[in-house]
Amino acid sequence: MPSPAPPSAASPPPPAGRPAEVRRLSEQLPRFMRLVHAFKSLPVAGDSRERAALVLLFPLTRLGPLRQSALAELVHADPSTVSRHVAALVEQGLVQRVADETDGRASRLVVTDAGRAAVERLAEERTAQLGAMLADWSDTDLGSLTALLGRLLDDLTAALPSESRSPSAPPVPREKP
């Protein structure tokens, strides 16, 4: 059976305009998510701890003490998975449980000094990786990507039902185009 002929100059151009660009973006987002997942699965340089547990330190550092259930909701993860990761973080001395001032029966998770140091190492590692990957990008392109990605994230957050929104990163004011 012959293989399909390659596209020729006579082939009709792909659909153009806004609907086509939205379609292209909708096709690129799953690839982006798969790549993010692949990077999250890489071992942490010089650290045997599981990256999935360590990433829970970021919202705890940014937002302060949280109940474990609130953390699970915030990161849109199964509570049992978060429980397992939190247990590992507590065991490693990166997080400690403290009594909740509003309900003595509950506890909140607090990042320790060692946990803050781990967050800083992870942030530096992430910055170095991105810096290397984007080394050939112009400052203008990098600024555009950063601004547009922030805008997309704000719009995605706004599209979530209000009970699913997380306060992990408040929207950044942006200039209108």
Coordinates of N, CA, C and O in Angstrom, one line a residue:
M1 N 0.9 -1.2 0.0 CA 0.0 0.0 0.0 C 0.9 1.2 0.0 O 1.8 1.4 0.9
P2 N 0.7 2.2 -0.9 CA 1.6 3.3 -1.0 C 1.3 4.2 0.2 O 0.2 4.3 0.7
S3 N 2.4 4.9 0.6 CA 2.2 5.9 1.7 C 1.6 7.1 1.2 O 1.7 7.5 0.0
P4 N 1.0 7.9 2.1 CA 0.3 9.1 1.7 C 1.3 10.1 1.1 O 2.5 10.2 1.6
A5 N 0.9 10.8 0.1 CA 1.8 11.8 -0.5 C 2.1 12.9 0.5 O 1.2 13.3 1.3
P6 N 3.3 13.5 0.5 CA 3.6 14.6 1.4 C 2.8 15.8 0.9 O 2.4 15.9 -0.2
P7 N 2.5 16.7 1.9 CA 1.8 17.9 1.5 C 2.6 18.7 0.4 O 3.8 18.8 0.4
S8 N 1.8 19.2 -0.6 CA 2.5 19.9 -1.6 C 2.0 21.4 -1.5 O 1.2 21.8 -0.7
A9 N 2.6 22.2 -2.4 CA 2.3 23.6 -2.4 C 0.8 23.8 -2.8 O 0.2 24.8 -2.4
A10 N 0.3 22.8 -3.4 CA -1.1 22.9 -3.8 C -2.1 22.5 -2.7 O -3.3 22.7 -2.9
S11 N -1.6 21.9 -1.6 CA -2.5 21.5 -0.5 C -3.1 22.8 0.1 O -2.4 23.8 0.2
P12 N -4.3 22.7 0.5 CA -5.0 23.8 1.1 C -4.3 24.2 2.5 O -3.8 23.3 3.2
P13 N -4.1 25.4 2.7 CA -3.5 25.8 4.0 C -4.3 25.4 5.2 O -5.6 25.3 5.1
P14 N -3.7 25.2 6.3 CA -4.5 24.9 7.5 C -5.4 26.0 7.8 O -5.2 27.2 7.4
P15 N -6.6 25.7 8.5 CA -7.5 26.8 8.9 C -6.7 27.9 9.6 O -5.8 27.6 10.4
A16 N -7.1 29.1 9.4 CA -6.4 30.3 10.0 C -7.3 31.0 10.9 O -8.5 30.7 11.0
G17 N -6.8 31.9 11.7 CA -7.6 32.7 12.5 C -7.6 32.2 14.0 O -7.0 31.3 14.3
R18 N -8.4 33.0 14.7 CA -8.5 32.7 16.2 C -8.9 31.3 16.5 O -8.3 30.7 17.4
P19 N -10.0 30.7 15.9 CA -10.4 29.4 16.3 C -9.2 28.4 16.0 O -9.0 27.4 16.8
A20 N -8.5 28.5 15.0 CA -7.3 27.6 14.7 C -6.2 27.8 15.7 O -5.6 26.8 16.1
E21 N -6.0 29.0 16.1 CA -4.9 29.2 17.2 C -5.4 28.7 18.5 O -4.6 28.1 19.2
V22 N -6.7 28.8 18.8 CA -7.2 28.2 20.1 C -7.0 26.7 20.0 O -6.6 26.0 21.0
R23 N -7.3 26.1 18.8 CA -7.2 24.7 18.6 C -5.8 24.2 18.8 O -5.5 23.3 19.5
R24 N -4.8 25.0 18.2 CA -3.4 24.7 18.3 C -3.0 24.7 19.8 O -2.3 23.8 20.3
L25 N -3.4 25.7 20.5 CA -3.1 25.8 21.9 C -3.7 24.6 22.7 O -3.0 24.0 23.5
S26 N -4.9 24.3 22.4 CA -5.6 23.1 23.1 C -4.8 21.8 22.8 O -4.9 20.9 23.6
E27 N -4.2 21.7 21.7 CA -3.4 20.5 21.4 C -2.0 20.6 22.0 O -1.4 19.6 22.3
Q28 N -1.5 21.8 22.3 CA -0.2 21.9 22.9 C -0.2 21.8 24.4 O 0.8 21.3 25.0
L29 N -1.3 22.1 25.0 CA -1.4 22.1 26.5 C -1.2 20.6 27.0 O -0.5 20.5 28.0
P30 N -1.8 19.6 26.4 CA -1.6 18.3 27.0 C -0.1 17.9 26.8 O 0.5 17.2 27.7
R31 N 0.6 18.3 25.8 CA 2.0 18.0 25.6 C 2.8 18.7 26.7 O 3.7 18.1 27.3
F32 N 2.4 19.9 27.0 CA 3.1 20.7 28.0 C 2.9 20.0 29.4 O 3.9 19.9 30.1
M33 N 1.7 19.6 29.7 CA 1.4 18.9 30.9 C 2.2 17.6 31.0 O 2.8 17.3 32.1
R34 N 2.3 16.8 29.9 CA 3.1 15.6 30.0 C 4.6 15.9 30.3 O 5.3 15.2 31.0
L35 N 5.1 17.0 29.6 CA 6.5 17.4 29.9 C 6.7 17.9 31.3 O 7.8 17.5 31.9
V36 N 5.8 18.6 31.8 CA 5.9 19.1 33.2 C 5.9 17.8 34.1 O 6.8 17.8 35.0
H37 N 5.1 16.9 33.9 CA 5.0 15.7 34.7 C 6.4 14.9 34.6 O 6.9 14.4 35.6
A38 N 6.9 14.9 33.4 CA 8.2 14.2 33.2 C 9.3 14.9 34.0 O 10.1 14.2 34.6
F39 N 9.4 16.2 33.9 CA 10.4 16.9 34.7 C 10.2 16.8 36.2 O 11.1 16.7 36.9
K40 N 8.9 16.7 36.6 CA 8.7 16.5 38.1 C 9.1 15.1 38.5 O 9.4 14.9 39.7
S41 N 9.2 14.2 37.6 CA 9.6 12.8 38.0 C 11.1 12.6 38.0 O 11.6 11.6 38.5
L42 N 11.9 13.6 37.5 CA 13.3 13.5 37.6 C 13.8 13.6 39.0 O 13.2 14.3 39.9
P43 N 14.9 12.8 39.3 CA 15.4 12.9 40.7 C 15.9 14.3 41.0 O 16.4 15.0 40.1
V44 N 15.8 14.6 42.3 CA 16.3 15.9 42.7 C 17.9 15.8 42.8 O 18.4 14.9 43.4
A45 N 18.6 16.7 42.2 CA 20.0 16.7 42.2 C 20.6 16.6 43.7 O 20.2 17.4 44.5
G46 N 21.4 15.6 43.9 CA 22.0 15.5 45.2 C 21.1 15.2 46.4 O 21.4 15.5 47.5
D47 N 19.9 14.8 46.1 CA 18.9 14.6 47.1 C 18.1 13.3 46.8 O 17.5 13.2 45.8
S48 N 18.0 12.4 47.8 CA 17.3 11.2 47.6 C 15.8 11.3 47.9 O 15.0 10.4 47.6
R49 N 15.4 12.4 48.4 CA 13.9 12.6 48.7 C 13.1 12.7 47.4 O 13.6 13.2 46.4
E50 N 11.9 12.3 47.6 CA 11.0 12.3 46.4 C 10.5 13.7 46.1 O 10.1 14.4 47.0
R51 N 10.7 14.1 44.8 CA 10.3 15.4 44.4 C 8.8 15.7 44.7 O 8.5 16.8 45.1
A52 N 8.0 14.8 44.5 CA 6.5 15.0 44.7 C 6.2 15.5 46.1 O 5.4 16.3 46.3
A53 N 6.9 14.9 47.0 CA 6.7 15.4 48.4 C 7.3 16.7 48.6 O 6.7 17.6 49.3
L54 N 8.5 17.0 48.0 CA 9.2 18.3 48.2 C 8.4 19.4 47.6 O 8.4 20.5 48.2
V55 N 7.7 19.2 46.5 CA 6.9 20.3 46.0 C 5.8 20.8 46.9 O 5.4 21.9 46.7
L56 N 5.4 20.0 47.8 CA 4.4 20.4 48.8 C 4.9 21.5 49.7 O 4.2 22.3 50.3
L57 N 6.2 21.7 49.8 CA 6.9 22.7 50.6 C 6.6 24.1 50.0 O 6.5 25.1 50.8
F58 N 6.5 24.2 48.7 CA 6.3 25.5 48.1 C 5.0 26.2 48.6 O 5.1 27.4 49.0
P59 N 3.8 25.6 48.5 CA 2.7 26.3 49.0 C 2.7 26.6 50.5 O 2.2 27.6 51.0
L60 N 3.3 25.6 51.2 CA 3.4 25.8 52.7 C 4.3 27.0 53.0 O 4.1 27.8 53.9
T61 N 5.4 27.2 52.2 CA 6.3 28.3 52.4 C 5.6 29.6 52.1 O 5.7 30.6 52.7
R62 N 4.9 29.6 50.9 CA 4.3 30.8 50.4 C 3.1 31.2 51.2 O 2.9 32.4 51.5
L63 N 2.3 30.3 51.7 CA 1.0 30.6 52.4 C 1.1 30.5 53.9 O 0.2 31.0 54.6
G64 N 2.1 29.8 54.4 CA 2.2 29.7 55.9 C 1.5 28.4 56.3 O 1.1 27.6 55.5
P65 N 1.4 28.2 57.6 CA 0.8 26.9 58.1 C -0.6 26.6 57.5 O -1.4 27.5 57.5
L66 N -0.7 25.3 57.2 CA -2.0 24.9 56.6 C -2.4 23.5 57.2 O -1.5 22.7 57.6
R67 N -3.6 23.2 57.3 CA -4.1 21.9 57.6 C -3.8 21.0 56.4 O -3.8 21.4 55.3
Q68 N -3.5 19.7 56.7 CA -3.2 18.8 55.7 C -4.3 18.7 54.6 O -4.0 18.6 53.4
S69 N -5.5 18.7 55.1 CA -6.7 18.6 54.2 C -6.7 19.9 53.2 O -7.0 19.7 52.1
A70 N -6.4 21.0 53.8 CA -6.4 22.3 53.0 C -5.2 22.2 51.9 O -5.4 22.6 50.8
L71 N -4.1 21.6 52.3 CA -3.0 21.5 51.4 C -3.4 20.5 50.3 O -3.1 20.8 49.1
A72 N -4.0 19.4 50.6 CA -4.4 18.5 49.5 C -5.4 19.2 48.6 O -5.3 19.0 47.3
E73 N -6.3 19.9 49.1 CA -7.3 20.7 48.3 C -6.6 21.7 47.4 O -6.8 21.9 46.2
L74 N -5.6 22.4 48.0 CA -4.9 23.4 47.3 C -4.1 22.9 46.1 O -4.1 23.6 45.1
V75 N -3.5 21.8 46.3 CA -2.7 21.2 45.2 C -3.5 20.2 44.3 O -2.9 19.6 43.4
H76 N -4.8 20.1 44.6 CA -5.7 19.3 43.8 C -5.1 17.9 43.7 O -5.0 17.2 42.7
A77 N -4.8 17.3 44.9 CA -4.3 16.0 45.0 C -5.1 15.2 46.0 O -5.8 15.7 46.9
D78 N -5.0 13.9 45.8 CA -5.8 12.9 46.7 C -5.2 13.1 48.1 O -4.0 13.1 48.3
P79 N -6.1 13.2 49.1 CA -5.7 13.4 50.5 C -4.8 12.3 51.0 O -3.8 12.5 51.7
S80 N -5.0 11.0 50.5 CA -4.1 9.9 51.0 C -2.7 10.1 50.4 O -1.7 9.8 51.1
T81 N -2.6 10.6 49.2 CA -1.3 10.8 48.6 C -0.6 11.9 49.4 O 0.6 11.8 49.7
V82 N -1.3 13.0 49.7 CA -0.7 14.1 50.4 C -0.3 13.6 51.8 O 0.8 14.0 52.3
S83 N -1.1 12.8 52.4 CA -0.8 12.3 53.7 C 0.5 11.5 53.7 O 1.4 11.7 54.6
R84 N 0.7 10.7 52.7 CA 2.0 9.9 52.6 C 3.2 10.9 52.4 O 4.2 10.7 53.0
H85 N 3.0 11.9 51.6 CA 4.1 12.8 51.3 C 4.4 13.6 52.6 O 5.6 13.9 52.9
V86 N 3.4 14.1 53.3 CA 3.6 14.9 54.5 C 4.3 14.0 55.5 O 5.2 14.5 56.2
A87 N 3.9 12.8 55.6 CA 4.6 11.9 56.6 C 6.1 11.8 56.3 O 6.9 11.9 57.2
A88 N 6.4 11.7 55.0 CA 7.8 11.7 54.7 C 8.5 13.0 55.0 O 9.7 13.1 55.5
L89 N 7.8 14.1 54.7 CA 8.4 15.5 55.0 C 8.6 15.7 56.5 O 9.6 16.2 57.0
V90 N 7.7 15.2 57.3 CA 7.8 15.3 58.8 C 9.0 14.4 59.3 O 9.8 14.8 60.0
E91 N 9.0 13.2 58.7 CA 10.1 12.3 59.1 C 11.5 12.8 58.7 O 12.5 12.6 59.5
Q92 N 11.6 13.6 57.7 CA 12.8 14.2 57.2 C 13.2 15.5 57.9 O 14.2 16.1 57.7
G93 N 12.2 15.9 58.8 CA 12.5 17.2 59.5 C 12.3 18.4 58.7 O 12.7 19.5 59.0
L94 N 11.5 18.3 57.5 CA 11.3 19.5 56.7 C 10.0 20.2 57.0 O 9.8 21.4 56.7
V95 N 9.1 19.5 57.7 CA 7.8 20.0 58.1 C 7.5 19.5 59.5 O 7.9 18.4 59.9
Q96 N 6.9 20.3 60.3 CA 6.4 19.8 61.6 C 4.9 20.1 61.8 O 4.4 21.0 61.1
R97 N 4.3 19.3 62.6 CA 2.9 19.5 62.9 C 2.8 20.3 64.1 O 3.5 20.0 65.1
V98 N 2.0 21.4 64.1 CA 1.7 22.2 65.3 C 0.2 22.2 65.5 O -0.6 22.1 64.6
A99 N -0.2 22.4 66.8 CA -1.6 22.5 67.1 C -2.2 23.7 66.4 O -1.7 24.8 66.3
D100 N -3.4 23.5 65.9 CA -4.2 24.5 65.3 C -4.8 25.4 66.4 O -5.5 24.9 67.3
E101 N -4.5 26.7 66.3 CA -5.0 27.6 67.4 C -6.5 27.7 67.4 O -7.1 27.9 68.5
T102 N -7.2 27.5 66.3 CA -8.6 27.6 66.3 C -9.3 26.3 66.6 O -10.5 26.3 67.0
D103 N -8.6 25.2 66.6 CA -9.2 23.9 66.9 C -8.1 23.0 67.4 O -7.3 22.4 66.6
G104 N -7.9 22.8 68.7 CA -6.9 22.1 69.3 C -6.8 20.6 68.9 O -5.8 20.0 69.0
R105 N -7.9 20.1 68.3 CA -7.9 18.7 67.9 C -7.2 18.5 66.5 O -6.8 17.4 66.2
A106 N -7.1 19.6 65.8 CA -6.4 19.6 64.5 C -5.0 20.1 64.5 O -4.6 20.7 65.5
S107 N -4.3 19.8 63.5 CA -2.9 20.4 63.4 C -2.7 21.1 62.1 O -3.4 20.8 61.1
R108 N -1.7 21.9 62.1 CA -1.3 22.6 60.9 C 0.1 22.2 60.6 O 0.9 21.8 61.5
L109 N 0.5 22.3 59.3 CA 1.8 21.9 58.8 C 2.6 23.2 58.7 O 2.2 24.2 58.1
V110 N 3.8 23.2 59.3 CA 4.7 24.3 59.3 C 6.1 23.9 58.7 O 6.6 22.9 59.2
V111 N 6.6 24.7 57.8 CA 7.9 24.4 57.2 C 9.0 24.7 58.2 O 9.0 25.8 58.8
T112 N 9.9 23.8 58.4 CA 11.1 24.1 59.3 C 12.2 24.8 58.5 O 12.1 25.0 57.3
D113 N 13.2 25.2 59.2 CA 14.4 25.9 58.6 C 15.0 25.0 57.5 O 15.3 25.4 56.4
A114 N 15.1 23.7 57.8 CA 15.6 22.7 56.8 C 14.7 22.6 55.6 O 15.1 22.5 54.5
G115 N 13.4 22.7 55.8 CA 12.4 22.7 54.7 C 12.5 24.0 53.9 O 12.5 23.9 52.6
R116 N 12.7 25.1 54.5 CA 13.0 26.4 53.7 C 14.2 26.3 52.9 O 14.3 26.7 51.8
A117 N 15.3 25.7 53.5 CA 16.5 25.5 52.7 C 16.3 24.5 51.5 O 16.8 24.8 50.4
A118 N 15.5 23.5 51.7 CA 15.2 22.6 50.6 C 14.4 23.3 49.5 O 14.6 23.1 48.3
V119 N 13.5 24.2 49.9 CA 12.7 25.0 48.9 C 13.6 25.8 48.1 O 13.5 25.9 46.9
E120 N 14.6 26.5 48.8 CA 15.5 27.4 48.1 C 16.4 26.6 47.1 O 16.6 27.0 46.0
R121 N 16.8 25.4 47.5 CA 17.6 24.5 46.6 C 16.8 24.1 45.4 O 17.3 24.2 44.3
L122 N 15.6 23.7 45.6 CA 14.7 23.4 44.5 C 14.5 24.5 43.6 O 14.5 24.4 42.3
A123 N 14.2 25.7 44.1 CA 14.0 26.9 43.3 C 15.2 27.2 42.5 O 15.1 27.6 41.3
E124 N 16.4 27.1 43.1 CA 17.6 27.4 42.4 C 17.8 26.4 41.3 O 18.2 26.7 40.1
E125 N 17.5 25.1 41.6 CA 17.7 24.1 40.5 C 16.7 24.3 39.4 O 17.1 24.2 38.2
R126 N 15.5 24.6 39.7 CA 14.5 24.9 38.7 C 14.9 26.1 37.8 O 14.8 26.1 36.6
T127 N 15.4 27.2 38.5 CA 15.8 28.4 37.7 C 17.0 28.0 36.8 O 17.1 28.5 35.7
A128 N 18.0 27.2 37.3 CA 19.1 26.9 36.5 C 18.7 26.0 35.3 O 19.2 26.3 34.2
Q129 N 17.8 25.1 35.5 CA 17.3 24.3 34.4 C 16.6 25.1 33.3 O 16.9 25.0 32.1
L130 N 15.7 26.0 33.8 CA 15.0 26.8 32.8 C 16.0 27.8 32.1 O 15.9 28.0 30.9
G131 N 16.9 28.3 32.9 CA 17.9 29.2 32.3 C 18.7 28.6 31.2 O 18.9 29.2 30.1
A132 N 19.1 27.3 31.4 CA 19.8 26.6 30.4 C 18.9 26.3 29.2 O 19.4 26.4 28.0
M133 N 17.7 25.9 29.4 CA 16.8 25.6 28.3 C 16.4 26.8 27.5 O 16.2 26.7 26.3
L134 N 16.4 28.0 28.1 CA 16.0 29.2 27.5 C 17.1 30.1 27.1 O 16.9 31.3 26.7
A135 N 18.3 29.6 27.2 CA 19.5 30.4 26.9 C 19.5 31.1 25.6 O 20.1 32.2 25.4
D136 N 19.0 30.5 24.6 CA 19.0 31.0 23.2 C 17.8 32.0 23.0 O 17.6 32.5 21.9
W137 N 16.9 32.1 23.9 CA 15.8 33.0 23.8 C 16.2 34.4 24.0 O 17.0 34.7 24.9
S138 N 15.6 35.3 23.3 CA 15.9 36.8 23.5 C 15.2 37.2 24.8 O 14.2 36.6 25.3
D139 N 15.7 38.3 25.4 CA 15.0 38.8 26.6 C 13.6 39.2 26.3 O 12.7 39.0 27.1
T140 N 13.3 39.7 25.1 CA 11.9 40.1 24.7 C 11.0 38.8 24.6 O 9.9 38.9 25.2
D141 N 11.5 37.8 24.0 CA 10.7 36.5 23.9 C 10.5 36.0 25.3 O 9.4 35.5 25.6
L142 N 11.5 35.9 26.2 CA 11.3 35.4 27.5 C 10.3 36.3 28.3 O 9.5 35.7 29.0
G143 N 10.4 37.6 28.2 CA 9.5 38.4 28.9 C 8.1 38.2 28.4 O 7.1 38.2 29.1
S144 N 7.9 38.1 27.0 CA 6.6 37.8 26.5 C 6.0 36.5 27.0 O 4.8 36.4 27.4
L145 N 6.8 35.4 27.0 CA 6.3 34.1 27.4 C 5.9 34.2 28.9 O 4.8 33.8 29.3
T146 N 6.7 34.9 29.7 CA 6.4 35.0 31.1 C 5.1 35.7 31.4 O 4.3 35.3 32.1
A147 N 5.0 36.8 30.7 CA 3.8 37.6 30.8 C 2.5 36.9 30.3 O 1.5 36.8 31.0
L148 N 2.6 36.2 29.2 CA 1.5 35.5 28.6 C 1.1 34.3 29.4 O 0.0 33.9 29.6
L149 N 2.2 33.6 29.9 CA 1.9 32.4 30.7 C 1.2 32.8 32.0 O 0.2 32.1 32.4
G150 N 1.7 33.9 32.6 CA 1.0 34.4 33.8 C -0.5 34.7 33.5 O -1.4 34.4 34.3
R151 N -0.7 35.3 32.4 CA -2.0 35.7 32.0 C -2.9 34.5 31.8 O -4.1 34.4 32.3
L152 N -2.4 33.5 31.1 CA -3.1 32.2 30.9 C -3.4 31.5 32.3 O -4.5 31.1 32.5
L153 N -2.4 31.5 33.1 CA -2.7 30.9 34.5 C -3.7 31.6 35.2 O -4.6 31.0 35.9
D154 N -3.7 32.9 35.2 CA -4.8 33.7 35.8 C -6.2 33.4 35.3 O -7.1 33.2 36.0
D155 N -6.2 33.3 33.9 CA -7.5 33.0 33.3 C -8.0 31.6 33.6 O -9.2 31.3 33.7
L156 N -7.0 30.6 33.6 CA -7.4 29.3 33.9 C -7.9 29.2 35.4 O -8.9 28.5 35.7
T157 N -7.3 29.9 36.3 CA -7.7 29.9 37.7 C -9.1 30.5 37.8 O -9.9 30.0 38.5
A158 N -9.3 31.6 37.1 CA -10.6 32.3 37.1 C -11.7 31.4 36.5 O -12.9 31.5 36.9
A159 N -11.4 30.5 35.6 CA -12.4 29.6 35.0 C -12.7 28.4 35.9 O -13.8 27.8 35.7
L160 N -11.9 28.2 37.0 CA -12.3 27.1 37.9 C -13.5 27.5 38.7 O -13.7 28.7 39.1
P161 N -14.3 26.5 39.2 CA -15.3 26.8 40.1 C -14.7 27.4 41.4 O -13.5 27.0 41.7
S162 N -15.3 28.3 42.0 CA -14.7 29.1 43.1 C -14.2 28.1 44.2 O -13.1 28.4 44.8
E163 N -14.8 27.0 44.5 CA -14.3 26.1 45.5 C -13.1 25.4 45.1 O -12.4 24.8 45.9
S164 N -12.7 25.4 43.8 CA -11.5 24.7 43.3 C -10.3 25.6 43.2 O -9.2 25.2 42.9
R165 N -10.6 26.9 43.3 CA -9.5 27.9 43.2 C -8.5 27.8 44.4 O -9.0 27.7 45.5
S166 N -7.3 28.0 44.1 CA -6.3 28.0 45.2 C -5.7 29.4 45.3 O -5.5 30.0 44.3
P167 N -5.4 29.8 46.5 CA -4.8 31.1 46.7 C -3.3 31.0 46.6 O -2.6 31.9 47.0
S168 N -2.7 30.0 46.0 CA -1.3 29.8 46.0 C -0.5 30.9 45.3 O 0.6 31.1 45.6
A169 N -1.1 31.4 44.3 CA -0.4 32.5 43.5 C -1.5 33.5 43.1 O -2.2 33.4 42.2
P170 N -1.6 34.6 43.9 CA -2.6 35.6 43.5 C -2.3 36.2 42.2 O -1.1 36.3 41.8
P171 N -3.3 36.6 41.4 CA -3.1 37.1 40.1 C -2.2 38.4 40.2 O -2.3 39.2 41.1
V172 N -1.3 38.5 39.2 CA -0.4 39.6 39.1 C -1.1 40.7 38.2 O -1.6 40.3 37.1
P173 N -1.3 41.9 38.7 CA -1.9 42.9 37.8 C -1.1 43.0 36.5 O 0.1 42.9 36.5
R174 N -1.8 43.1 35.4 CA -1.2 43.2 34.1 C -1.7 44.4 33.3 O -2.9 44.7 33.5
E175 N -0.9 44.8 32.4 CA -1.3 45.9 31.6 C -2.2 45.4 30.5 O -2.0 44.3 30.0
K176 N -3.2 46.2 30.1 CA -4.1 45.8 29.0 C -3.3 46.0 27.7 O -2.6 47.0 27.6
P177 N -3.4 45.0 26.7 CA -2.7 45.2 25.5 C -3.2 46.4 24.7 O -4.2 47.0 24.9

